[in-house]
Amino acid sequence: MDMSQYLRMFLDESEEYLQTLNQSLLELEHNPSDEQLINNIFRAAHSLKGMAATMGFDRMANLTHEMENVLDRIRAKKMVLTTGIVDILFKCLDRLDKLVKEISHSGAETSEVDDIIELLQNVDSIKDGAASPTVKSTSVEVDLMDTNSDEQSTIISHLKTDYYCYVLDVELVKDCLLKAVRGFMVIKNLKEAGVVVKSIPSLKEIEDEKFDYEFKILYLTKESEKEIESIVTDITDVKGIQIVRITEDNLTGETGPYIENGIQEVAAAVEVASEESEESNAQLTQQDLKITPTVRVDIDKLDSLMNLVAELLINKTRLEEISNRMNVSNELFGDILQQLDRVTMNLQHTVMQVRMVPIERIFNRFPRMVRDLSKELNKKVNLIIDGAETELDRSIIDSLGDPLVHLLRNAIDHGIEDPETRKKAGKSEFAELRLSAAQKGNEILIQVTDDGRGLDAKKITKKALERGVITRDDLTKMSDHEKIMLIFRPGFSTSEVISDISGRGVGLDVVRKTVESLDGHIYIDTELGKGTTFNISLPLTLAITQALLVKVCDETYAIPLSVIEGAEDITAEQVQMVQGQEVFVLRGHLIPLVWSHKLLGLSIPDLNDNTEQLSVVVIGTGKKQVGLIVSELINQQDIVIKSLGEFLIDVPHISGATILGDGEVALILDVRNIA
Amino acid sequence: MAKRVLIVDDAAFMRMMIKNILTEAGYEIIAEAENGKQAVEKYNELKPDLITMDITMPEMDGISAVREILGSDSGAKIIMCSAMGQQAMVIEAIQAGAKDFIVKPFKNERVLEAVNKVIG
């Protein structure tokens, strides 16, 4: 069977199950007696096992199988959950996660699982040493005709009332799965048409799968041999049946005492089984999970849908442009345009919404990480997560994971002090690490806040000077905030020792780069001794945005509205020189000026023709403002952001391109680095 | 007319597998359910010719669902979908009136054999 078509779905769902497992296990550690949690975990592991086995990923299947065994014991209260076991289970989840990743990359499992399986099995024997190992079937070959007196009288009384007596020899196919159930089905179906006097092995042994592929039954029925054959062979996996009819004369023989025991055993087993099932039913029905129907769609399909909507939007804008230019005052035409406008807008919103996923997706993995890390570093940390339901474009969310991991690691490694230091400083031993997300207008604000030691501007500048990130001259011009922002510079690391945890060559500069590549920005609030907050603000979606169109040297450029704080017309006299930098004063603030044609390397400074009036776009990035002088402000409109393609990925100050209403291409200015 | 089947499993992946196998064989999948509770509702609403029923599911497990469905309609035809190691539960389901069972990992011919036997 071609399994490749299921692979994507398998991977997605596996990831979900692993996340559930991680989360529930973490909760279970705190509430070890929560039965619902154990059931959740057990179910997730079980589903995972089934899926992996179906896909033929044997290592995953084996590992989940062993895990399930351990969980089953915990569930049945045969074993107490200890931190040691939780650690092993976490290790198991990590390995499963690794396997899923390997499958996703190469389509095959490469990591070994034997070590973890051994751990899981050892958990079993240490914690449950008293439990007897499963005894292999020791079924003694006994004679079916070795009946006791009760059985004989049953047979004899039945034979008097039109019943026949048969010895049935049923054989199952060799690749039969769950043969105990098959055996049970055979007996059940036979019981519906007659009386099963006894079987070899016993009924109980058949149910416990203590037989090879054959079993014998002493059977009483009014049906013919043919009828019996069809009753039995109708069941899947039955290879064949041999039927021998016997008469009253054959019956007399010695009685065997073991049969009575056997019957009692069966009765006891049935009782236990029904009790167990009632218990598990009660547990399951307690749960009240909300499930909404969903459809899984490949993200590529959504991307192409978004692209199509974008094309539609462009053409709508062109249509509007034409109608304006041709001065069409046809009422009908106007109506249609309006209608089109509304529909495309709705369409755009809906598509955007479809692409949105709750940020939970990445937040979910953090509790686990924080737990492990704080344990490793001997720090006491309470992680608080807020706004996990906040929704963001899927493509943004996917690339946000690593930066957040880095910030959290940083906070635990550098920001949060060890318990003693905290006590001395009069703080609670338990540090509070807060991760929150919230929507603010068209942006999403994500914050990582710790109540640790805070960032020390003096220490940072000292480091920056040592590492040659800045010069002393630079320093004199810098505000405290700017000094703190130095930690985002490449080549900067505040930790003395490069630890395994947050200092592995990628610094905060990578975090900033990632955030900015997502069209967002990052800034810091910190107070010495009180704590630090990293703020990341991001656009809701990347594909369509509002922009201001400007002209520079006859070229049209687009500037995303999200970074624009205002537009000012100033006269040449308002431009002043401060420390060799052109500035102007806006509402009491000095704002440095940048000539856009110089920035873009355009050689024809047409701005000189009209130096009386200068158009300035005030751009704000975080807490800094810059005035960008452009030739002309055109208008504000929705633009569809298109990438420049792989070859032009590092063009300075350009982040992409868009198609305007008249079909012209405009470049999108990446103004963040100007400031 | 194609026989109508209701697929019950909490894993979408499993539902898709069974669905593809059965659809290719000419059966019509009229609905899917993610848990026993939904299964009971869908059964009462749609009266399918056959149900494939997973055992471990949230909210209501497969065995309870089998009991509930057969309680209101003794003619319902149900095939259990089980994994290795669940024989006790499968036996319980068969005792409750399920017609047959298939074992994960599924093999096309096994699934079809069971389905054909029950409603073929």
PDB file of C-alpha atoms in Angstrom, chain A residues 104-270:
ATOM      1  CA  SER A 104       9.737  14.264   8.467  1.00  0.00           C
ATOM      2  CA  HIS A 105      13.212  14.968   7.067  1.00  0.00           C
ATOM      3  CA  SER A 106      14.236  11.700   5.532  1.00  0.00           C
ATOM      4  CA  GLY A 107      11.151   9.523   5.642  1.00  0.00           C
ATOM      5  CA  ALA A 108      12.868   6.981   7.856  1.00  0.00           C
ATOM      6  CA  GLU A 109      13.673   6.417  11.501  1.00  0.00           C
ATOM      7  CA  THR A 110      17.383   6.597  12.210  1.00  0.00           C
ATOM      8  CA  SER A 111      17.639   6.874  15.987  1.00  0.00           C
ATOM      9  CA  GLU A 112      17.853   3.722  18.034  1.00  0.00           C
ATOM     10  CA  VAL A 113      15.212   3.176  20.678  1.00  0.00           C
ATOM     11  CA  ASP A 114      16.557   0.140  22.508  1.00  0.00           C
ATOM     12  CA  ASP A 115      18.111   2.144  25.339  1.00  0.00           C
ATOM     13  CA  ILE A 116      14.821   3.830  26.185  1.00  0.00           C
ATOM     14  CA  ILE A 117      12.900   0.601  25.821  1.00  0.00           C
ATOM     15  CA  GLU A 118      15.269  -0.934  28.304  1.00  0.00           C
ATOM     16  CA  LEU A 119      14.680   1.947  30.693  1.00  0.00           C
ATOM     17  CA  LEU A 120      10.938   1.524  30.361  1.00  0.00           C
ATOM     18  CA  GLN A 121      11.176  -2.187  30.927  1.00  0.00           C
ATOM     19  CA  ASN A 122      13.370  -1.698  33.963  1.00  0.00           C
ATOM     20  CA  VAL A 123      10.871   0.717  35.437  1.00  0.00           C
ATOM     21  CA  ASP A 124       8.521  -2.129  35.101  1.00  0.00           C
ATOM     22  CA  SER A 125      10.585  -4.716  36.924  1.00  0.00           C
ATOM     23  CA  ILE A 126      11.856  -2.437  39.681  1.00  0.00           C
ATOM     24  CA  LYS A 127       8.550  -0.889  40.549  1.00  0.00           C
ATOM     25  CA  ASP A 128       6.519  -3.953  39.982  1.00  0.00           C
ATOM     26  CA  GLY A 129       8.897  -6.702  40.927  1.00  0.00           C
ATOM     27  CA  ALA A 130       6.261  -8.607  42.864  1.00  0.00           C
ATOM     28  CA  ALA A 131       4.062  -9.072  39.848  1.00  0.00           C
ATOM     29  CA  SER A 132       4.549 -12.469  38.284  1.00  0.00           C
ATOM     30  CA  PRO A 133       6.001 -12.525  34.828  1.00  0.00           C
ATOM     31  CA  THR A 134       3.546 -13.716  32.215  1.00  0.00           C
ATOM     32  CA  VAL A 135       3.646 -17.460  32.302  1.00  0.00           C
ATOM     33  CA  LYS A 136       3.750 -19.028  28.918  1.00  0.00           C
ATOM     34  CA  SER A 137       0.977 -21.437  28.249  1.00  0.00           C
ATOM     35  CA  THR A 138       1.642 -24.753  29.890  1.00  0.00           C
ATOM     36  CA  SER A 139      -1.448 -26.387  28.558  1.00  0.00           C
ATOM     37  CA  VAL A 140      -1.242 -30.042  29.328  1.00  0.00           C
ATOM     38  CA  GLU A 141      -2.468 -32.285  26.624  1.00  0.00           C
ATOM     39  CA  VAL A 142      -5.686 -33.607  28.053  1.00  0.00           C
ATOM     40  CA  ASP A 143      -8.336 -35.701  26.541  1.00  0.00           C
ATOM     41  CA  LEU A 144     -11.485 -33.933  25.623  1.00  0.00           C
ATOM     42  CA  MET A 145     -13.474 -36.998  26.451  1.00  0.00           C
ATOM     43  CA  ASP A 146     -12.202 -36.917  29.989  1.00  0.00           C
ATOM     44  CA  THR A 147     -15.466 -35.519  31.231  1.00  0.00           C
ATOM     45  CA  ASN A 148     -16.737 -35.251  34.766  1.00  0.00           C
ATOM     46  CA  SER A 149     -20.116 -36.479  35.911  1.00  0.00           C
ATOM     47  CA  ASP A 150     -21.885 -33.136  35.538  1.00  0.00           C
ATOM     48  CA  GLU A 151     -20.738 -32.832  32.001  1.00  0.00           C
ATOM     49  CA  GLN A 152     -21.720 -36.368  31.235  1.00  0.00           C
ATOM     50  CA  SER A 153     -25.190 -35.865  32.538  1.00  0.00           C
ATOM     51  CA  THR A 154     -25.507 -32.643  30.532  1.00  0.00           C
ATOM     52  CA  ILE A 155     -24.500 -34.496  27.415  1.00  0.00           C
ATOM     53  CA  ILE A 156     -26.749 -37.413  28.042  1.00  0.00           C
ATOM     54  CA  SER A 157     -29.782 -35.299  28.804  1.00  0.00           C
ATOM     55  CA  HIS A 158     -29.247 -33.283  25.645  1.00  0.00           C
ATOM     56  CA  LEU A 159     -28.758 -36.304  23.486  1.00  0.00           C
ATOM     57  CA  LYS A 160     -32.195 -37.436  24.539  1.00  0.00           C
ATOM     58  CA  THR A 161     -33.752 -34.263  23.164  1.00  0.00           C
ATOM     59  CA  ASP A 162     -32.637 -34.292  19.516  1.00  0.00           C
ATOM     60  CA  TYR A 163     -29.150 -32.881  20.182  1.00  0.00           C
ATOM     61  CA  TYR A 164     -26.084 -34.313  18.549  1.00  0.00           C
ATOM     62  CA  CYS A 165     -22.720 -34.405  20.164  1.00  0.00           C
ATOM     63  CA  TYR A 166     -19.624 -33.372  18.219  1.00  0.00           C
ATOM     64  CA  VAL A 167     -15.942 -32.932  18.787  1.00  0.00           C
ATOM     65  CA  LEU A 168     -14.803 -29.881  16.895  1.00  0.00           C
ATOM     66  CA  ASP A 169     -11.194 -29.204  16.040  1.00  0.00           C
ATOM     67  CA  VAL A 170     -10.864 -25.564  15.030  1.00  0.00           C
ATOM     68  CA  GLU A 171      -7.737 -24.197  13.431  1.00  0.00           C
ATOM     69  CA  LEU A 172      -6.911 -20.522  12.947  1.00  0.00           C
ATOM     70  CA  VAL A 173      -4.708 -19.108  10.213  1.00  0.00           C
ATOM     71  CA  LYS A 174      -1.084 -18.553  11.182  1.00  0.00           C
ATOM     72  CA  ASP A 175      -1.059 -14.759  10.760  1.00  0.00           C
ATOM     73  CA  CYS A 176      -4.170 -14.357  12.851  1.00  0.00           C
ATOM     74  CA  LEU A 177      -4.016 -11.297  15.102  1.00  0.00           C
ATOM     75  CA  LEU A 178      -5.626 -11.311  18.537  1.00  0.00           C
ATOM     76  CA  LYS A 179      -6.374 -15.017  18.261  1.00  0.00           C
ATOM     77  CA  ALA A 180      -7.882 -14.961  21.743  1.00  0.00           C
ATOM     78  CA  VAL A 181     -10.686 -12.856  20.371  1.00  0.00           C
ATOM     79  CA  ARG A 182     -11.101 -15.100  17.355  1.00  0.00           C
ATOM     80  CA  GLY A 183     -11.306 -18.094  19.654  1.00  0.00           C
ATOM     81  CA  PHE A 184     -13.820 -16.281  21.766  1.00  0.00           C
ATOM     82  CA  MET A 185     -15.879 -15.433  18.684  1.00  0.00           C
ATOM     83  CA  VAL A 186     -15.894 -19.059  17.588  1.00  0.00           C
ATOM     84  CA  ILE A 187     -17.154 -20.154  20.965  1.00  0.00           C
ATOM     85  CA  LYS A 188     -19.658 -17.332  21.178  1.00  0.00           C
ATOM     86  CA  ASN A 189     -21.138 -18.172  17.796  1.00  0.00           C
ATOM     87  CA  LEU A 190     -21.263 -21.830  18.675  1.00  0.00           C
ATOM     88  CA  LYS A 191     -23.003 -21.062  21.941  1.00  0.00           C
ATOM     89  CA  GLU A 192     -25.717 -19.283  20.019  1.00  0.00           C
ATOM     90  CA  ALA A 193     -26.567 -22.492  18.249  1.00  0.00           C
ATOM     91  CA  GLY A 194     -25.890 -25.020  20.958  1.00  0.00           C
ATOM     92  CA  VAL A 195     -24.029 -25.892  24.121  1.00  0.00           C
ATOM     93  CA  VAL A 196     -20.270 -25.773  24.527  1.00  0.00           C
ATOM     94  CA  VAL A 197     -19.590 -28.440  27.093  1.00  0.00           C
ATOM     95  CA  LYS A 198     -15.900 -27.936  27.362  1.00  0.00           C
ATOM     96  CA  SER A 199     -12.852 -26.997  25.395  1.00  0.00           C
ATOM     97  CA  ILE A 200      -9.174 -27.735  25.312  1.00  0.00           C
ATOM     98  CA  PRO A 201      -7.486 -25.533  26.213  1.00  0.00           C
ATOM     99  CA  SER A 202     -10.081 -24.237  28.650  1.00  0.00           C
ATOM    100  CA  LEU A 203     -12.273 -21.258  27.798  1.00  0.00           C
ATOM    101  CA  LYS A 204     -10.221 -19.130  30.109  1.00  0.00           C
ATOM    102  CA  GLU A 205      -6.999 -20.179  28.472  1.00  0.00           C
ATOM    103  CA  ILE A 206      -8.420 -19.400  25.072  1.00  0.00           C
ATOM    104  CA  GLU A 207      -9.390 -15.921  26.235  1.00  0.00           C
ATOM    105  CA  ASP A 208      -5.902 -15.454  27.643  1.00  0.00           C
ATOM    106  CA  GLU A 209      -4.423 -16.487  24.320  1.00  0.00           C
ATOM    107  CA  LYS A 210      -2.796 -19.529  25.857  1.00  0.00           C
ATOM    108  CA  PHE A 211      -3.044 -21.706  22.785  1.00  0.00           C
ATOM    109  CA  ASP A 212      -1.273 -22.032  19.505  1.00  0.00           C
ATOM    110  CA  TYR A 213      -3.554 -22.050  16.530  1.00  0.00           C
ATOM    111  CA  GLU A 214      -5.823 -24.938  17.359  1.00  0.00           C
ATOM    112  CA  PHE A 215      -8.384 -25.757  19.974  1.00  0.00           C
ATOM    113  CA  LYS A 216     -10.871 -28.523  20.520  1.00  0.00           C
ATOM    114  CA  ILE A 217     -14.456 -28.217  21.610  1.00  0.00           C
ATOM    115  CA  LEU A 218     -16.979 -30.693  22.884  1.00  0.00           C
ATOM    116  CA  TYR A 219     -20.226 -29.405  21.462  1.00  0.00           C
ATOM    117  CA  LEU A 220     -23.919 -30.190  21.678  1.00  0.00           C
ATOM    118  CA  THR A 221     -26.294 -28.930  19.013  1.00  0.00           C
ATOM    119  CA  LYS A 222     -29.325 -29.753  16.918  1.00  0.00           C
ATOM    120  CA  GLU A 223     -27.591 -28.438  13.808  1.00  0.00           C
ATOM    121  CA  SER A 224     -25.991 -30.548  11.132  1.00  0.00           C
ATOM    122  CA  GLU A 225     -22.262 -30.801  10.564  1.00  0.00           C
ATOM    123  CA  LYS A 226     -22.571 -28.557   7.559  1.00  0.00           C
ATOM    124  CA  GLU A 227     -24.332 -25.911   9.567  1.00  0.00           C
ATOM    125  CA  ILE A 228     -21.631 -25.984  12.248  1.00  0.00           C
ATOM    126  CA  GLU A 229     -18.960 -25.656   9.630  1.00  0.00           C
ATOM    127  CA  SER A 230     -20.555 -22.543   8.189  1.00  0.00           C
ATOM    128  CA  ILE A 231     -21.047 -21.010  11.645  1.00  0.00           C
ATOM    129  CA  VAL A 232     -17.361 -21.402  12.413  1.00  0.00           C
ATOM    130  CA  THR A 233     -15.742 -20.725   9.079  1.00  0.00           C
ATOM    131  CA  ASP A 234     -17.801 -17.578   8.642  1.00  0.00           C
ATOM    132  CA  ILE A 235     -15.508 -16.021  11.198  1.00  0.00           C
ATOM    133  CA  THR A 236     -12.496 -14.267   9.788  1.00  0.00           C
ATOM    134  CA  ASP A 237      -9.148 -16.012  10.268  1.00  0.00           C
ATOM    135  CA  VAL A 238     -10.588 -19.470  10.816  1.00  0.00           C
ATOM    136  CA  LYS A 239      -8.542 -21.774   8.633  1.00  0.00           C
ATOM    137  CA  GLY A 240     -10.666 -24.835   8.987  1.00  0.00           C
ATOM    138  CA  ILE A 241     -12.674 -27.120  11.205  1.00  0.00           C
ATOM    139  CA  GLN A 242     -12.792 -30.853  11.654  1.00  0.00           C
ATOM    140  CA  ILE A 243     -16.024 -32.278  12.949  1.00  0.00           C
ATOM    141  CA  VAL A 244     -16.425 -35.693  14.464  1.00  0.00           C
ATOM    142  CA  ARG A 245     -19.815 -36.840  15.620  1.00  0.00           C
ATOM    143  CA  ILE A 246     -19.859 -39.005  18.694  1.00  0.00           C
ATOM    144  CA  THR A 247     -22.493 -41.210  20.225  1.00  0.00           C
ATOM    145  CA  GLU A 248     -23.496 -42.016  23.763  1.00  0.00           C
ATOM    146  CA  ASP A 249     -21.310 -45.101  23.825  1.00  0.00           C
ATOM    147  CA  ASN A 250     -18.126 -43.087  23.449  1.00  0.00           C
ATOM    148  CA  LEU A 251     -18.907 -40.949  26.392  1.00  0.00           C
ATOM    149  CA  THR A 252     -18.302 -43.114  29.367  1.00  0.00           C
ATOM    150  CA  GLY A 253     -14.868 -42.575  30.796  1.00  0.00           C
ATOM    151  CA  GLU A 254     -13.036 -41.348  33.823  1.00  0.00           C
ATOM    152  CA  THR A 255     -13.736 -37.968  35.246  1.00  0.00           C
ATOM    153  CA  GLY A 256     -11.083 -35.350  35.591  1.00  0.00           C
ATOM    154  CA  PRO A 257     -11.030 -33.118  38.647  1.00  0.00           C
ATOM    155  CA  TYR A 258      -9.288 -30.260  36.873  1.00  0.00           C
ATOM    156  CA  ILE A 259     -12.335 -29.391  34.863  1.00  0.00           C
ATOM    157  CA  GLU A 260     -14.299 -28.084  37.787  1.00  0.00           C
ATOM    158  CA  ASN A 261     -11.424 -25.830  38.634  1.00  0.00           C
ATOM    159  CA  GLY A 262     -11.370 -24.618  35.086  1.00  0.00           C
ATOM    160  CA  ILE A 263     -14.992 -23.625  35.170  1.00  0.00           C
ATOM    161  CA  GLN A 264     -14.578 -21.746  38.401  1.00  0.00           C
ATOM    162  CA  GLU A 265     -11.642 -19.940  36.922  1.00  0.00           C
ATOM    163  CA  VAL A 266     -13.690 -18.841  33.960  1.00  0.00           C
ATOM    164  CA  ALA A 267     -16.423 -17.535  36.193  1.00  0.00           C
ATOM    165  CA  ALA A 268     -13.934 -15.596  38.303  1.00  0.00           C
ATOM    166  CA  ALA A 269     -12.266 -14.145  35.254  1.00  0.00           C
ATOM    167  CA  VAL A 270     -15.567 -12.949  33.827  1.00  0.00           C
TER     168      VAL A 270
END
